[in-house]
Amino acid sequence: SQWGEENLQALSIQEGEDVTMNCSYKTYTTVVHWYRQDSGRGPALIILIRSNEREKRSGRLRATLDTSSQSSSLSITAAQCEDTAVYFCATDSNMGYKLTFGTGTSLLVDP
Amino acid sequence: GPKVLQIPSHQIIDMGQMVTLNCDPVSNHLYFYWYKQILGQQMEFLVNFYNGKVMEKSKLFKDQFSVERPDGSYFTLKIQPTALEDSAVYFCASSRSSGNTLYFGEGSRLIVV
């Protein structure tokens, strides 16, 4: 799981497997963003889920949000090698002026 | 998709010197951000900027740091003087409004020696 003070998590799976990454956040947020960062690149948004949604899907991605436990998850179905990246969750402040990123999960998908 | 351009992509600088990192945000975006990332670790918020003013800055945004966007040109992060601990990748981001998606550039890798 990602958390403010933990080190970067690392997962290694085989192509075709499903994977779920978890994120816990500390403060109130109106939306959880999930970004992926490829090596040497900037982060790019892949899916976001708002506080009035419990689940959001986009292709092989599925995000969930539990505001009562302040946690979110990102699942990838049938992972492919090109899914290899670092995945960050990010929450916005009450005013929405900034995003606070989690520590990230490094996902390696082997062929 | 929308592109944020950052110049330079890499810079090596002597400790104590000044450096300016430049960011060309997405054209209709109004909110601008700088983040710092060390060794592929966590993205750490430095500062955000709207309507010509700093809205919020973190503890990482030391007195030696400053930001500006004169007359709609580049959004810049200036560090003067630089210190060894400033070595990192600095990412610029922009968004259309508060609470919207942040679009990031590819980063400026700064090495202070």
CSV table of C-alpha atoms in Angstrom, one decimal:
chain,number,residue,atom,x,y,z
A,1,SER,CA,0.0,0.0,0.0
A,2,GLN,CA,1.0,3.6,-0.5
A,3,TRP,CA,1.2,5.8,2.5
A,4,GLY,CA,2.8,9.1,3.3
A,5,GLU,CA,5.8,7.8,5.2
A,6,GLU,CA,6.5,4.4,3.7
A,7,ASN,CA,9.1,3.6,1.1
A,8,LEU,CA,8.3,2.9,-2.5
A,9,GLN,CA,6.5,-0.4,-2.9
A,10,ALA,CA,7.5,-2.9,-5.6
A,11,LEU,CA,5.4,-5.5,-7.3
A,12,SER,CA,6.5,-8.1,-9.9
A,13,ILE,CA,4.0,-10.1,-11.9
A,14,GLN,CA,3.7,-12.1,-15.0
A,15,GLU,CA,2.0,-10.9,-18.1
A,16,GLY,CA,-1.7,-11.8,-18.1
A,17,GLU,CA,-2.0,-11.6,-14.4
A,18,ASP,CA,-4.3,-9.2,-12.5
A,19,VAL,CA,-2.8,-6.8,-10.0
A,20,THR,CA,-4.2,-4.5,-7.4
A,21,MET,CA,-2.4,-1.5,-5.8
A,22,ASN,CA,-3.7,0.1,-2.7
A,23,CYS,CA,-3.5,3.7,-1.4
A,24,SER,CA,-4.3,5.1,2.0
A,25,TYR,CA,-4.6,8.8,2.5
A,26,LYS,CA,-4.7,10.9,5.6
A,27,THR,CA,-6.8,14.0,4.9
A,28,TYR,CA,-10.2,14.7,3.4
A,29,THR,CA,-10.2,14.7,-0.4
A,30,THR,CA,-12.8,15.3,-3.1
A,31,VAL,CA,-11.1,13.1,-5.6
A,32,VAL,CA,-8.4,10.5,-5.9
A,33,HIS,CA,-6.2,10.7,-8.9
A,34,TRP,CA,-4.1,7.7,-10.1
A,35,TYR,CA,-1.0,8.6,-12.2
A,36,ARG,CA,1.5,6.4,-13.9
A,37,GLN,CA,5.1,7.4,-14.4
A,38,ASP,CA,7.3,5.7,-16.9
A,39,SER,CA,11.0,5.7,-16.4
A,40,GLY,CA,12.5,9.2,-17.1
A,41,ARG,CA,9.1,10.7,-17.9
A,42,GLY,CA,6.6,12.9,-16.1
A,43,PRO,CA,3.5,11.5,-14.4
A,44,ALA,CA,0.4,11.1,-16.5
A,45,LEU,CA,-3.2,10.7,-15.2
A,46,ILE,CA,-4.7,7.3,-16.0
A,47,ILE,CA,-7.9,7.4,-14.0
A,48,LEU,CA,-9.6,9.5,-11.3
A,49,ILE,CA,-12.4,8.7,-8.9
A,50,ARG,CA,-14.5,11.3,-7.1
A,51,SER,CA,-15.8,11.1,-3.6
A,52,ASN,CA,-19.3,10.3,-4.7
A,53,GLU,CA,-18.1,7.3,-6.7
A,54,ARG,CA,-17.2,3.9,-5.2
A,55,GLU,CA,-15.9,2.4,-8.4
A,56,LYS,CA,-14.6,3.7,-11.8
A,57,ARG,CA,-13.5,1.7,-14.8
A,58,SER,CA,-11.5,2.7,-17.8
A,59,GLY,CA,-10.5,-0.2,-20.2
A,60,ARG,CA,-8.4,-2.6,-18.1
A,61,LEU,CA,-8.2,-0.3,-15.2
A,62,ARG,CA,-10.6,-0.2,-12.2
A,63,ALA,CA,-10.4,2.2,-9.4
A,64,THR,CA,-12.2,2.0,-6.1
A,65,LEU,CA,-12.7,4.6,-3.3
A,66,ASP,CA,-13.8,4.1,0.3
A,67,THR,CA,-14.0,7.5,1.9
A,68,SER,CA,-14.9,6.0,5.3
A,69,SER,CA,-11.5,4.2,5.5
A,70,GLN,CA,-9.7,6.8,3.4
A,71,SER,CA,-8.4,4.3,0.9
A,72,SER,CA,-8.4,3.7,-2.8
A,73,SER,CA,-7.3,0.9,-5.0
A,74,LEU,CA,-6.2,0.6,-8.6
A,75,SER,CA,-6.6,-2.8,-10.4
A,76,ILE,CA,-5.2,-3.7,-13.7
A,77,THR,CA,-6.7,-6.7,-15.5
A,78,ALA,CA,-4.6,-9.0,-17.6
A,79,ALA,CA,-1.4,-6.9,-17.2
A,80,GLN,CA,0.8,-6.4,-20.2
A,81,CYS,CA,4.5,-5.6,-20.3
A,82,GLU,CA,3.7,-2.0,-21.2
A,83,ASP,CA,2.0,-1.6,-17.9
A,84,THR,CA,5.4,-1.6,-16.3
A,85,ALA,CA,5.7,1.8,-14.5
A,86,VAL,CA,5.4,3.5,-11.2
A,87,TYR,CA,1.9,4.2,-10.1
A,88,PHE,CA,1.0,7.0,-7.7
A,89,CYS,CA,-2.2,7.9,-6.1
A,90,ALA,CA,-2.7,11.6,-5.4
A,91,THR,CA,-5.3,13.4,-3.4
A,92,ASP,CA,-6.4,17.0,-3.6
A,93,SER,CA,-6.5,19.5,-0.7
A,94,ASN,CA,-9.8,20.8,0.5
A,95,MET,CA,-9.4,23.8,-1.7
A,96,GLY,CA,-8.2,21.8,-4.7
A,97,TYR,CA,-5.1,23.9,-5.1
A,98,LYS,CA,-2.6,21.1,-5.1
A,99,LEU,CA,-2.2,17.3,-5.3
A,100,THR,CA,-0.4,15.4,-2.6
A,101,PHE,CA,1.2,12.2,-4.0
A,102,GLY,CA,1.6,8.9,-2.3
A,103,THR,CA,4.9,7.1,-2.2
A,104,GLY,CA,4.1,5.1,-5.3
A,105,THR,CA,4.1,1.4,-6.3
A,106,SER,CA,6.6,0.2,-8.8
A,107,LEU,CA,5.0,-2.4,-11.0
A,108,LEU,CA,7.1,-4.8,-13.2
A,109,VAL,CA,5.3,-7.0,-15.6
A,110,ASP,CA,7.5,-9.8,-17.0
A,111,PRO,CA,6.7,-11.4,-20.3
B,1,GLY,CA,-3.0,15.3,-25.2
B,2,PRO,CA,-2.1,18.7,-23.7
B,3,LYS,CA,1.7,19.2,-23.5
B,4,VAL,CA,3.7,21.0,-20.8
B,5,LEU,CA,7.2,21.8,-22.0
B,6,GLN,CA,10.2,22.1,-19.7
B,7,ILE,CA,13.6,23.7,-20.5
B,8,PRO,CA,16.3,22.6,-19.8
B,9,SER,CA,15.9,18.8,-19.6
B,10,HIS,CA,19.2,18.5,-17.8
B,11,GLN,CA,21.5,20.9,-16.1
B,12,ILE,CA,24.7,20.6,-14.1
B,13,ILE,CA,25.5,23.5,-12.0
B,14,ASP,CA,28.1,24.5,-9.3
B,15,MET,CA,26.9,24.8,-5.8
B,16,GLY,CA,26.1,28.5,-5.0
B,17,GLN,CA,25.3,29.4,-8.6
B,18,MET,CA,21.8,30.4,-9.7
B,19,VAL,CA,19.6,28.3,-11.9
B,20,THR,CA,16.4,29.0,-13.7
B,21,LEU,CA,14.1,26.2,-14.8
B,22,ASN,CA,11.6,27.1,-17.4
B,23,CYS,CA,8.1,25.8,-18.0
B,24,ASP,CA,5.7,26.4,-20.9
B,25,PRO,CA,2.3,25.3,-19.5
B,26,VAL,CA,-0.7,24.2,-21.5
B,27,SER,CA,-2.1,27.3,-23.3
B,28,ASN,CA,-5.5,27.8,-21.6
B,29,HIS,CA,-4.4,26.6,-18.1
B,30,LEU,CA,-4.5,29.0,-15.2
B,31,TYR,CA,-2.9,27.1,-12.4
B,32,PHE,CA,0.8,26.2,-12.3
B,33,TYR,CA,2.8,23.9,-10.1
B,34,TRP,CA,6.3,22.8,-9.3
B,35,TYR,CA,7.1,19.4,-7.8
B,36,LYS,CA,10.4,17.9,-6.8
B,37,GLN,CA,11.3,14.3,-7.2
B,38,ILE,CA,14.5,12.6,-5.9
B,39,LEU,CA,15.7,9.4,-7.4
B,40,GLY,CA,12.3,8.3,-8.8
B,41,GLN,CA,10.8,8.5,-5.3
B,42,GLN,CA,7.7,10.4,-4.2
B,43,MET,CA,6.6,13.5,-6.0
B,44,GLU,CA,6.8,16.3,-3.5
B,45,PHE,CA,4.8,19.5,-3.8
B,46,LEU,CA,6.8,22.7,-3.8
B,47,VAL,CA,4.5,25.5,-4.9
B,48,ASN,CA,1.4,26.5,-6.9
B,49,PHE,CA,0.7,29.7,-8.7
B,50,TYR,CA,-2.4,31.4,-9.9
B,51,ASN,CA,-3.3,34.9,-11.2
B,52,GLY,CA,0.3,36.1,-10.7
B,53,LYS,CA,0.5,34.9,-7.1
B,54,VAL,CA,1.8,32.0,-5.0
B,55,MET,CA,-1.3,30.3,-3.6
B,56,GLU,CA,0.5,27.8,-1.4
B,57,LYS,CA,4.1,26.6,-0.8
B,58,SER,CA,5.5,23.7,1.1
B,59,LYS,CA,8.4,23.6,3.6
B,60,LEU,CA,10.6,22.4,0.7
B,61,PHE,CA,10.1,25.8,-1.0
B,62,LYS,CA,13.1,27.4,0.7
B,63,ASP,CA,13.8,31.2,0.8
B,64,GLN,CA,16.3,30.6,-2.0
B,65,PHE,CA,13.4,29.5,-4.3
B,66,SER,CA,11.2,31.9,-6.3
B,67,VAL,CA,8.6,31.6,-9.0
B,68,GLU,CA,7.2,33.9,-11.5
B,69,ARG,CA,5.4,34.1,-14.9
B,70,PRO,CA,6.0,37.5,-16.3
B,71,ASP,CA,3.4,38.6,-18.9
B,72,GLY,CA,2.2,35.1,-19.8
B,73,SER,CA,5.6,33.8,-20.8
B,74,TYR,CA,7.4,30.9,-19.2
B,75,PHE,CA,6.5,29.9,-15.7
B,76,THR,CA,9.9,29.8,-14.0
B,77,LEU,CA,11.5,28.3,-10.9
B,78,LYS,CA,14.6,30.1,-9.8
B,79,ILE,CA,17.0,28.8,-7.2
B,80,GLN,CA,19.6,31.3,-5.9
B,81,PRO,CA,21.9,30.1,-4.5
B,82,THR,CA,21.8,26.4,-5.2
B,83,ALA,CA,22.8,23.8,-2.6
B,84,LEU,CA,23.8,20.1,-3.0
B,85,GLU,CA,20.4,19.0,-1.7
B,86,ASP,CA,18.7,20.8,-4.5
B,87,SER,CA,19.8,18.0,-6.9
B,88,ALA,CA,16.6,16.4,-8.1
B,89,VAL,CA,14.2,16.3,-11.0
B,90,TYR,CA,11.8,19.2,-11.0
B,91,PHE,CA,8.5,18.8,-12.6
B,92,CYS,CA,6.2,21.6,-13.8
B,93,ALA,CA,2.5,21.0,-14.1
B,94,SER,CA,-0.5,23.0,-15.1
B,95,SER,CA,-4.3,22.7,-14.8
B,96,ARG,CA,-7.3,24.5,-16.2
B,97,SER,CA,-8.8,25.1,-12.8
B,98,SER,CA,-8.5,24.1,-9.2
B,99,GLY,CA,-9.4,20.4,-8.6
B,100,ASN,CA,-8.8,19.5,-12.3
B,101,THR,CA,-6.3,17.2,-13.8
B,102,LEU,CA,-2.7,18.2,-13.5
B,103,TYR,CA,-0.7,17.8,-16.7
B,104,PHE,CA,3.0,17.3,-16.1
B,105,GLY,CA,6.1,18.1,-18.2
B,106,GLU,CA,8.9,15.6,-18.6
B,107,GLY,CA,11.0,17.2,-15.9
B,108,SER,CA,14.2,19.1,-15.6
B,109,ARG,CA,17.0,17.1,-14.0
B,110,LEU,CA,19.2,19.4,-11.9
B,111,ILE,CA,22.6,18.2,-10.6
B,112,VAL,CA,24.3,20.5,-8.2
B,113,VAL,CA,28.0,19.7,-7.7
